[in-house]
Tab-separated table of C-alpha atoms in Angstrom:
chain	number	residue	atom	x	y	z
A	18	MET	CA	12.088	-15.658	-75.204
A	19	THR	CA	9.175	-17.650	-76.613
A	20	SER	CA	5.481	-17.058	-75.926
A	21	ARG	CA	5.406	-20.315	-74.008
A	22	SER	CA	8.264	-19.246	-71.723
A	23	LEU	CA	6.536	-15.932	-71.056
A	24	ASP	CA	3.513	-17.824	-69.740
A	25	ALA	CA	5.594	-20.204	-67.626
A	26	LEU	CA	5.529	-20.029	-63.855
A	27	PRO	CA	8.815	-18.580	-62.508
A	28	ARG	CA	11.058	-21.226	-61.017
A	29	ARG	CA	11.117	-21.570	-57.268
A	30	SER	CA	12.486	-23.991	-54.670
A	31	ALA	CA	10.285	-24.260	-51.565
A	32	ARG	CA	13.146	-25.855	-49.639
A	33	PHE	CA	15.599	-23.102	-50.589
A	34	PHE	CA	12.979	-20.468	-49.736
A	35	ARG	CA	12.493	-21.866	-46.213
A	36	GLY	CA	16.238	-22.021	-45.650
A	37	PHE	CA	16.721	-18.468	-46.906
A	38	ARG	CA	13.942	-17.233	-44.610
A	39	LYS	CA	15.867	-18.585	-41.613
A	40	TYR	CA	18.966	-16.777	-42.869
A	41	ALA	CA	16.986	-13.549	-43.396
A	42	ARG	CA	15.661	-13.685	-39.825
A	43	ARG	CA	19.208	-14.057	-38.461
A	44	TYR	CA	20.518	-11.276	-40.691
A	45	ILE	CA	17.764	-8.887	-39.606
A	46	ARG	CA	18.302	-9.803	-35.950
A	47	LYS	CA	21.976	-8.883	-36.332
A	48	ASN	CA	21.436	-5.592	-38.159
A	49	PHE	CA	18.328	-4.124	-36.494
A	50	HIS	CA	17.291	-3.301	-32.959
A	51	ALA	CA	13.967	-5.069	-33.630
A	52	MET	CA	11.512	-5.940	-36.369
A	53	ARG	CA	8.084	-4.683	-35.326
A	54	ILE	CA	4.550	-4.871	-36.719
A	55	ASP	CA	2.281	-1.921	-35.965
A	56	ALA	CA	-0.392	-3.323	-33.631
A	57	GLY	CA	-3.021	-1.289	-35.490
A	58	GLY	CA	-2.124	-2.864	-38.830
A	59	THR	CA	-1.362	-6.553	-38.493
A	60	LEU	CA	-1.824	-8.999	-41.355
A	61	PRO	CA	-5.567	-9.298	-42.060
A	62	ASP	CA	-7.341	-12.634	-42.296
A	63	LEU	CA	-6.628	-13.897	-45.786
A	64	PRO	CA	-9.248	-15.636	-47.918
A	65	ASP	CA	-8.394	-18.600	-50.102
A	66	GLY	CA	-7.018	-17.738	-53.500
A	67	PRO	CA	-4.100	-15.740	-54.878
A	68	LEU	CA	-2.850	-12.666	-53.037
A	69	ILE	CA	-0.907	-9.567	-54.114
A	70	VAL	CA	1.082	-7.656	-51.483
A	71	VAL	CA	1.801	-4.124	-52.733
A	72	MET	CA	4.729	-2.560	-50.857
A	73	ASN	CA	6.448	0.792	-50.815
A	74	HIS	CA	10.136	0.570	-51.715
A	75	PRO	CA	12.389	2.515	-49.330
A	76	SER	CA	15.440	0.265	-49.140
A	77	TRP	CA	17.643	-2.600	-50.277
A	78	TRP	CA	16.258	-4.464	-47.261
A	79	ASP	CA	12.735	-4.771	-48.722
A	80	PRO	CA	13.106	-8.264	-50.271
A	81	LEU	CA	14.460	-9.685	-47.003
A	82	THR	CA	11.635	-7.992	-45.109
A	83	ALA	CA	9.114	-9.616	-47.444
A	84	VAL	CA	10.736	-13.032	-47.076
A	85	VAL	CA	10.486	-12.818	-43.276
A	86	LEU	CA	6.876	-11.577	-43.413
A	87	SER	CA	5.962	-14.537	-45.618
A	88	GLY	CA	6.343	-16.612	-42.471
A	89	LEU	CA	3.121	-15.063	-41.153
A	90	MET	CA	1.204	-16.936	-43.867
A	91	PRO	CA	0.411	-20.656	-44.128
A	92	ASP	CA	3.274	-22.888	-45.289
A	93	ALA	CA	1.241	-23.964	-48.312
A	94	ARG	CA	1.559	-20.479	-49.797
A	95	ALA	CA	4.073	-20.070	-52.656
A	96	HIS	CA	5.758	-16.667	-52.869
A	97	TYR	CA	6.936	-14.800	-55.981
A	98	ALA	CA	8.168	-11.302	-56.808
A	99	PRO	CA	9.238	-9.310	-59.890
A	100	MET	CA	12.584	-7.511	-59.759
A	101	ASP	CA	14.585	-5.269	-62.064
A	102	ALA	CA	16.471	-7.629	-64.358
A	103	GLY	CA	19.708	-5.683	-63.906
A	104	GLY	CA	19.553	-6.038	-60.146
A	105	LEU	CA	18.637	-9.704	-60.328
A	106	ALA	CA	21.665	-10.355	-62.544
A	107	GLN	CA	23.841	-9.523	-59.534
A	108	TYR	CA	22.045	-12.036	-57.297
A	109	ARG	CA	21.145	-14.988	-59.514
A	110	PHE	CA	20.465	-17.234	-56.512
A	111	MET	CA	17.340	-15.151	-55.821
A	112	GLU	CA	15.632	-16.800	-58.795
A	113	TRP	CA	15.261	-19.874	-56.575
A	114	LEU	CA	13.203	-17.696	-54.217
A	115	GLY	CA	10.570	-17.165	-56.914
A	116	ILE	CA	11.986	-13.792	-57.983
A	117	PHE	CA	11.873	-13.148	-61.731
A	118	GLY	CA	13.558	-10.432	-63.779
A	119	ILE	CA	11.743	-7.572	-65.511
A	120	GLU	CA	13.188	-4.994	-67.922
A	121	LEU	CA	11.906	-1.731	-66.498
A	122	GLY	CA	10.649	0.991	-68.806
A	123	THR	CA	10.305	-1.150	-71.945
A	124	THR	CA	7.331	-2.607	-73.801
A	125	ARG	CA	8.979	-6.018	-73.655
A	126	GLY	CA	9.416	-5.673	-69.908
A	127	SER	CA	5.755	-4.748	-69.449
A	128	LEU	CA	4.721	-7.805	-71.456
A	129	VAL	CA	6.897	-10.118	-69.382
A	130	PHE	CA	5.593	-8.556	-66.169
A	131	LEU	CA	1.936	-9.097	-67.078
A	132	ARG	CA	2.315	-12.620	-68.409
A	133	LYS	CA	4.568	-13.856	-65.610
A	134	CYS	CA	2.297	-12.304	-62.967
A	135	ASN	CA	-0.771	-13.826	-64.613
A	136	ALA	CA	0.918	-17.237	-64.504
A	137	VAL	CA	1.563	-16.756	-60.779
A	138	LEU	CA	-1.968	-15.562	-60.005
A	139	ALA	CA	-3.499	-18.502	-61.883
A	140	ARG	CA	-2.484	-20.687	-58.930
A	141	PRO	CA	-4.631	-20.254	-55.790
A	142	GLU	CA	-1.745	-20.741	-53.366
A	143	SER	CA	0.352	-17.929	-54.863
A	144	VAL	CA	1.437	-14.712	-53.153
A	145	LEU	CA	2.877	-11.999	-55.411
A	146	TRP	CA	4.997	-9.354	-53.640
A	147	ILE	CA	5.314	-6.140	-55.673
A	148	THR	CA	7.319	-2.989	-54.924
A	149	ALA	CA	5.026	-1.097	-57.257
A	150	GLN	CA	6.825	2.251	-57.030
A	151	GLY	CA	9.365	0.715	-59.389
A	152	ARG	CA	12.279	2.563	-57.752
A	153	PHE	CA	13.713	3.327	-54.346
A	154	ALA	CA	11.568	6.070	-52.808
A	155	ASP	CA	11.844	7.929	-49.521
A	156	VAL	CA	9.099	6.992	-47.052
A	157	ARG	CA	8.161	10.703	-46.884
A	158	ASP	CA	7.536	11.079	-50.630
A	159	ARG	CA	3.953	12.216	-51.210
A	160	PRO	CA	1.784	11.645	-53.047
A	161	THR	CA	2.556	7.953	-53.352
A	162	ARG	CA	2.909	7.130	-57.022
A	163	LEU	CA	2.984	3.625	-58.500
A	164	LYS	CA	3.923	2.308	-61.917
A	165	GLU	CA	0.949	1.627	-64.162
A	166	GLY	CA	1.759	-2.089	-64.286
A	167	ILE	CA	-0.199	-2.815	-61.117
A	168	GLY	CA	-3.325	-1.224	-62.612
A	169	HIS	CA	-3.027	-3.191	-65.857
A	170	LEU	CA	-2.526	-6.392	-63.868
A	171	LEU	CA	-5.612	-5.850	-61.709
A	172	HIS	CA	-7.730	-4.794	-64.693
A	173	ARG	CA	-7.110	-8.256	-66.137
A	174	ALA	CA	-7.517	-10.123	-62.833
A	175	SER	CA	-10.424	-11.856	-61.153
A	176	ARG	CA	-10.831	-13.411	-57.712
A	177	VAL	CA	-7.601	-11.878	-56.406
A	178	SER	CA	-6.988	-10.142	-53.066
A	179	VAL	CA	-4.644	-7.195	-52.562
A	180	VAL	CA	-3.129	-6.022	-49.287
A	181	PRO	CA	-1.003	-2.841	-49.012
A	182	LEU	CA	2.153	-3.001	-46.906
A	183	ALA	CA	4.087	-0.007	-45.545
A	184	ILE	CA	7.722	-0.330	-44.425
A	185	GLU	CA	10.082	2.037	-42.602
A	186	TYR	CA	13.603	1.691	-41.199
A	187	PRO	CA	13.894	4.578	-38.684
A	188	PHE	CA	16.408	5.132	-35.932
A	189	TRP	CA	14.919	5.470	-32.453
A	190	ASN	CA	17.068	5.363	-29.320
A	191	ASP	CA	19.581	2.602	-30.063
A	192	ARG	CA	22.639	2.342	-32.281
A	193	LEU	CA	20.792	0.156	-34.778
A	194	PRO	CA	17.585	1.098	-36.618
A	195	GLU	CA	14.103	-0.314	-36.169
A	196	LEU	CA	12.361	-2.278	-38.918
A	197	LEU	CA	8.693	-1.241	-38.840
A	198	VAL	CA	5.838	-2.588	-40.951
A	199	ARG	CA	2.091	-2.090	-41.147
A	200	PHE	CA	-0.494	-3.909	-43.270
A	201	GLY	CA	-3.596	-2.213	-44.634
A	202	PRO	CA	-7.128	-3.536	-45.114
A	203	LEU	CA	-7.711	-6.234	-47.712
A	204	ILE	CA	-8.945	-5.182	-51.150
A	205	ASP	CA	-10.956	-7.841	-53.001
A	206	VAL	CA	-10.801	-7.884	-56.789
A	207	ASP	CA	-13.703	-10.006	-58.021
A	208	ASP	CA	-13.859	-8.589	-61.552
A	209	GLY	CA	-10.926	-6.392	-62.456
A	210	ALA	CA	-12.474	-5.378	-65.753
A	211	ALA	CA	-15.169	-3.492	-63.834
A	212	GLU	CA	-12.617	-0.706	-63.268
A	213	SER	CA	-10.085	0.827	-65.637
A	214	SER	CA	-6.359	0.198	-65.337
A	215	GLU	CA	-5.815	3.802	-64.303
A	216	GLY	CA	-8.621	3.546	-61.774
A	217	TRP	CA	-6.994	0.529	-60.156
A	218	THR	CA	-3.617	2.254	-60.039
A	219	ARG	CA	-5.080	5.320	-58.318
A	220	ARG	CA	-7.033	3.130	-55.884
A	221	ILE	CA	-3.974	1.121	-54.833
A	222	GLU	CA	-1.894	4.310	-54.565
A	223	SER	CA	-4.480	5.783	-52.197
A	224	ALA	CA	-4.619	2.616	-50.091
A	225	LEU	CA	-0.834	2.329	-49.823
A	226	GLU	CA	-0.405	6.028	-48.991
A	227	ALA	CA	-2.978	5.747	-46.192
A	228	VAL	CA	-1.064	2.836	-44.628
A	229	GLN	CA	2.236	4.697	-45.020
A	230	ASN	CA	0.760	7.710	-43.213
A	231	GLN	CA	-0.525	5.535	-40.380
A	232	LEU	CA	2.838	3.827	-39.974
A	233	ALA	CA	4.609	7.193	-40.054
A	234	GLU	CA	2.449	8.418	-37.167
A	235	SER	CA	3.295	5.337	-35.126
A	236	ALA	CA	6.990	5.610	-35.979
A	237	CYS	CA	7.128	9.261	-34.924
A	238	ARG	CA	5.672	8.418	-31.516
A	239	ARG	CA	8.596	6.032	-30.874
A	240	ASP	CA	6.450	3.897	-28.590
A	241	PRO	CA	7.521	0.226	-28.682
A	242	ALA	CA	4.299	-0.706	-26.881
A	243	ALA	CA	2.362	0.273	-30.022
A	244	PHE	CA	4.059	-2.542	-31.942
A	245	ASN	CA	4.255	-6.307	-31.798
A	246	VAL	CA	7.832	-7.609	-31.923
A	247	LEU	CA	8.367	-10.119	-34.705
A	248	ILE	CA	12.141	-10.371	-34.278
A	249	GLY	CA	14.072	-9.140	-31.253
A	250	GLY	CA	17.315	-7.793	-32.632
A	251	THR	CA	20.575	-6.372	-31.315
A	252	ALA	CA	20.302	-3.902	-28.460
A	253	GLY	CA	22.756	-1.468	-26.938
A	254	VAL	CA	25.203	1.159	-28.140
A	255	GLY	CA	28.097	-1.286	-28.327
A	256	GLY	CA	31.836	-0.999	-27.782
A	257	PHE	CA	33.294	0.961	-24.858
A	258	TYR	CA	29.930	2.531	-24.022
A	259	ASP	CA	28.245	-0.766	-23.155
A	260	VAL	CA	31.341	-1.993	-21.278
A	261	GLY	CA	31.083	1.053	-19.031
A	262	ARG	CA	27.347	0.690	-18.554
A	263	ARG	CA	27.701	-2.989	-17.710
A	264	PHE	CA	30.430	-2.211	-15.167
A	265	LEU	CA	28.297	0.463	-13.469
A	266	ALA	CA	25.324	-1.876	-13.307
A	267	THR	CA	27.481	-4.536	-11.677
A	268	ILE	CA	28.898	-2.320	-8.934
A	269	ARG	CA	25.410	-0.951	-8.227
A	270	GLY	CA	23.990	-4.450	-7.967
A	271	LYS	CA	21.489	-3.859	-10.766
A	272	PRO	CA	20.766	-5.930	-13.883
A	273	PHE	CA	22.331	-4.650	-17.072
A	274	VAL	CA	19.759	-3.449	-19.643
A	275	ALA	CA	21.287	-3.418	-23.108
A	276	ASP	CA	18.694	-1.079	-24.630
A	277	HIS	CA	19.786	2.528	-24.634
A	278	GLN	CA	17.681	4.465	-22.146
A	279	ALA	CA	16.624	7.861	-23.468
A	280	HIS	CA	16.046	10.505	-20.764
A	281	GLU	CA	14.122	13.691	-21.258
A	282	SER	CA	15.660	16.870	-19.847
């Protein structure tokens, strides 16, 4: 890989990205009870200029979650994300989504990460989605620890905004899980060199952990009213159970409610 290719913007098809986002919405609707945004942590007002979304990394679903959430931003935004090169090799089509491969744990991989990310952030319309934990991590893992790459990136950045994003996939009352997200307050990076790489890493860790804790509190309350529904998914227990419930509702002259009703004893 030449120096020039390292500095090149990752390839991306805006048309393919829009089509894949429609697919991701359908796929989430089929596999989750609902996709919900914590009402206390909706997407903040975004200034002009490049944006970095720093996410926790609990599941295989995270890239699809990010693709759907990109729809909350203006259409002019162009979205990119680094991914483990080994994982990307299994899903080559994802390169057309703006996803680029990184060799984790190597000096070469760190170099590619920084130079590719810098190429992305040089364009004001760019949004860089980063699962900065660098591995799958349980949502309950504390303290939140991130790879040092995010700190090195911010230390070299200027006029960039960062927003932390917490994600959970808990089961509530229905057969299928909930997809819950919460955004944190915006962090403006005017002059990254004013803080050390380690300082930036610790600062973003603290911000992400705070949003994770807030989302965890909301998730534990199991109150749908505390969330805004982004995608209404598949409700009900399914199979014989819902057939019986539908039959009972019919003979009682009541409307059938697919959502499982939890009753306290």
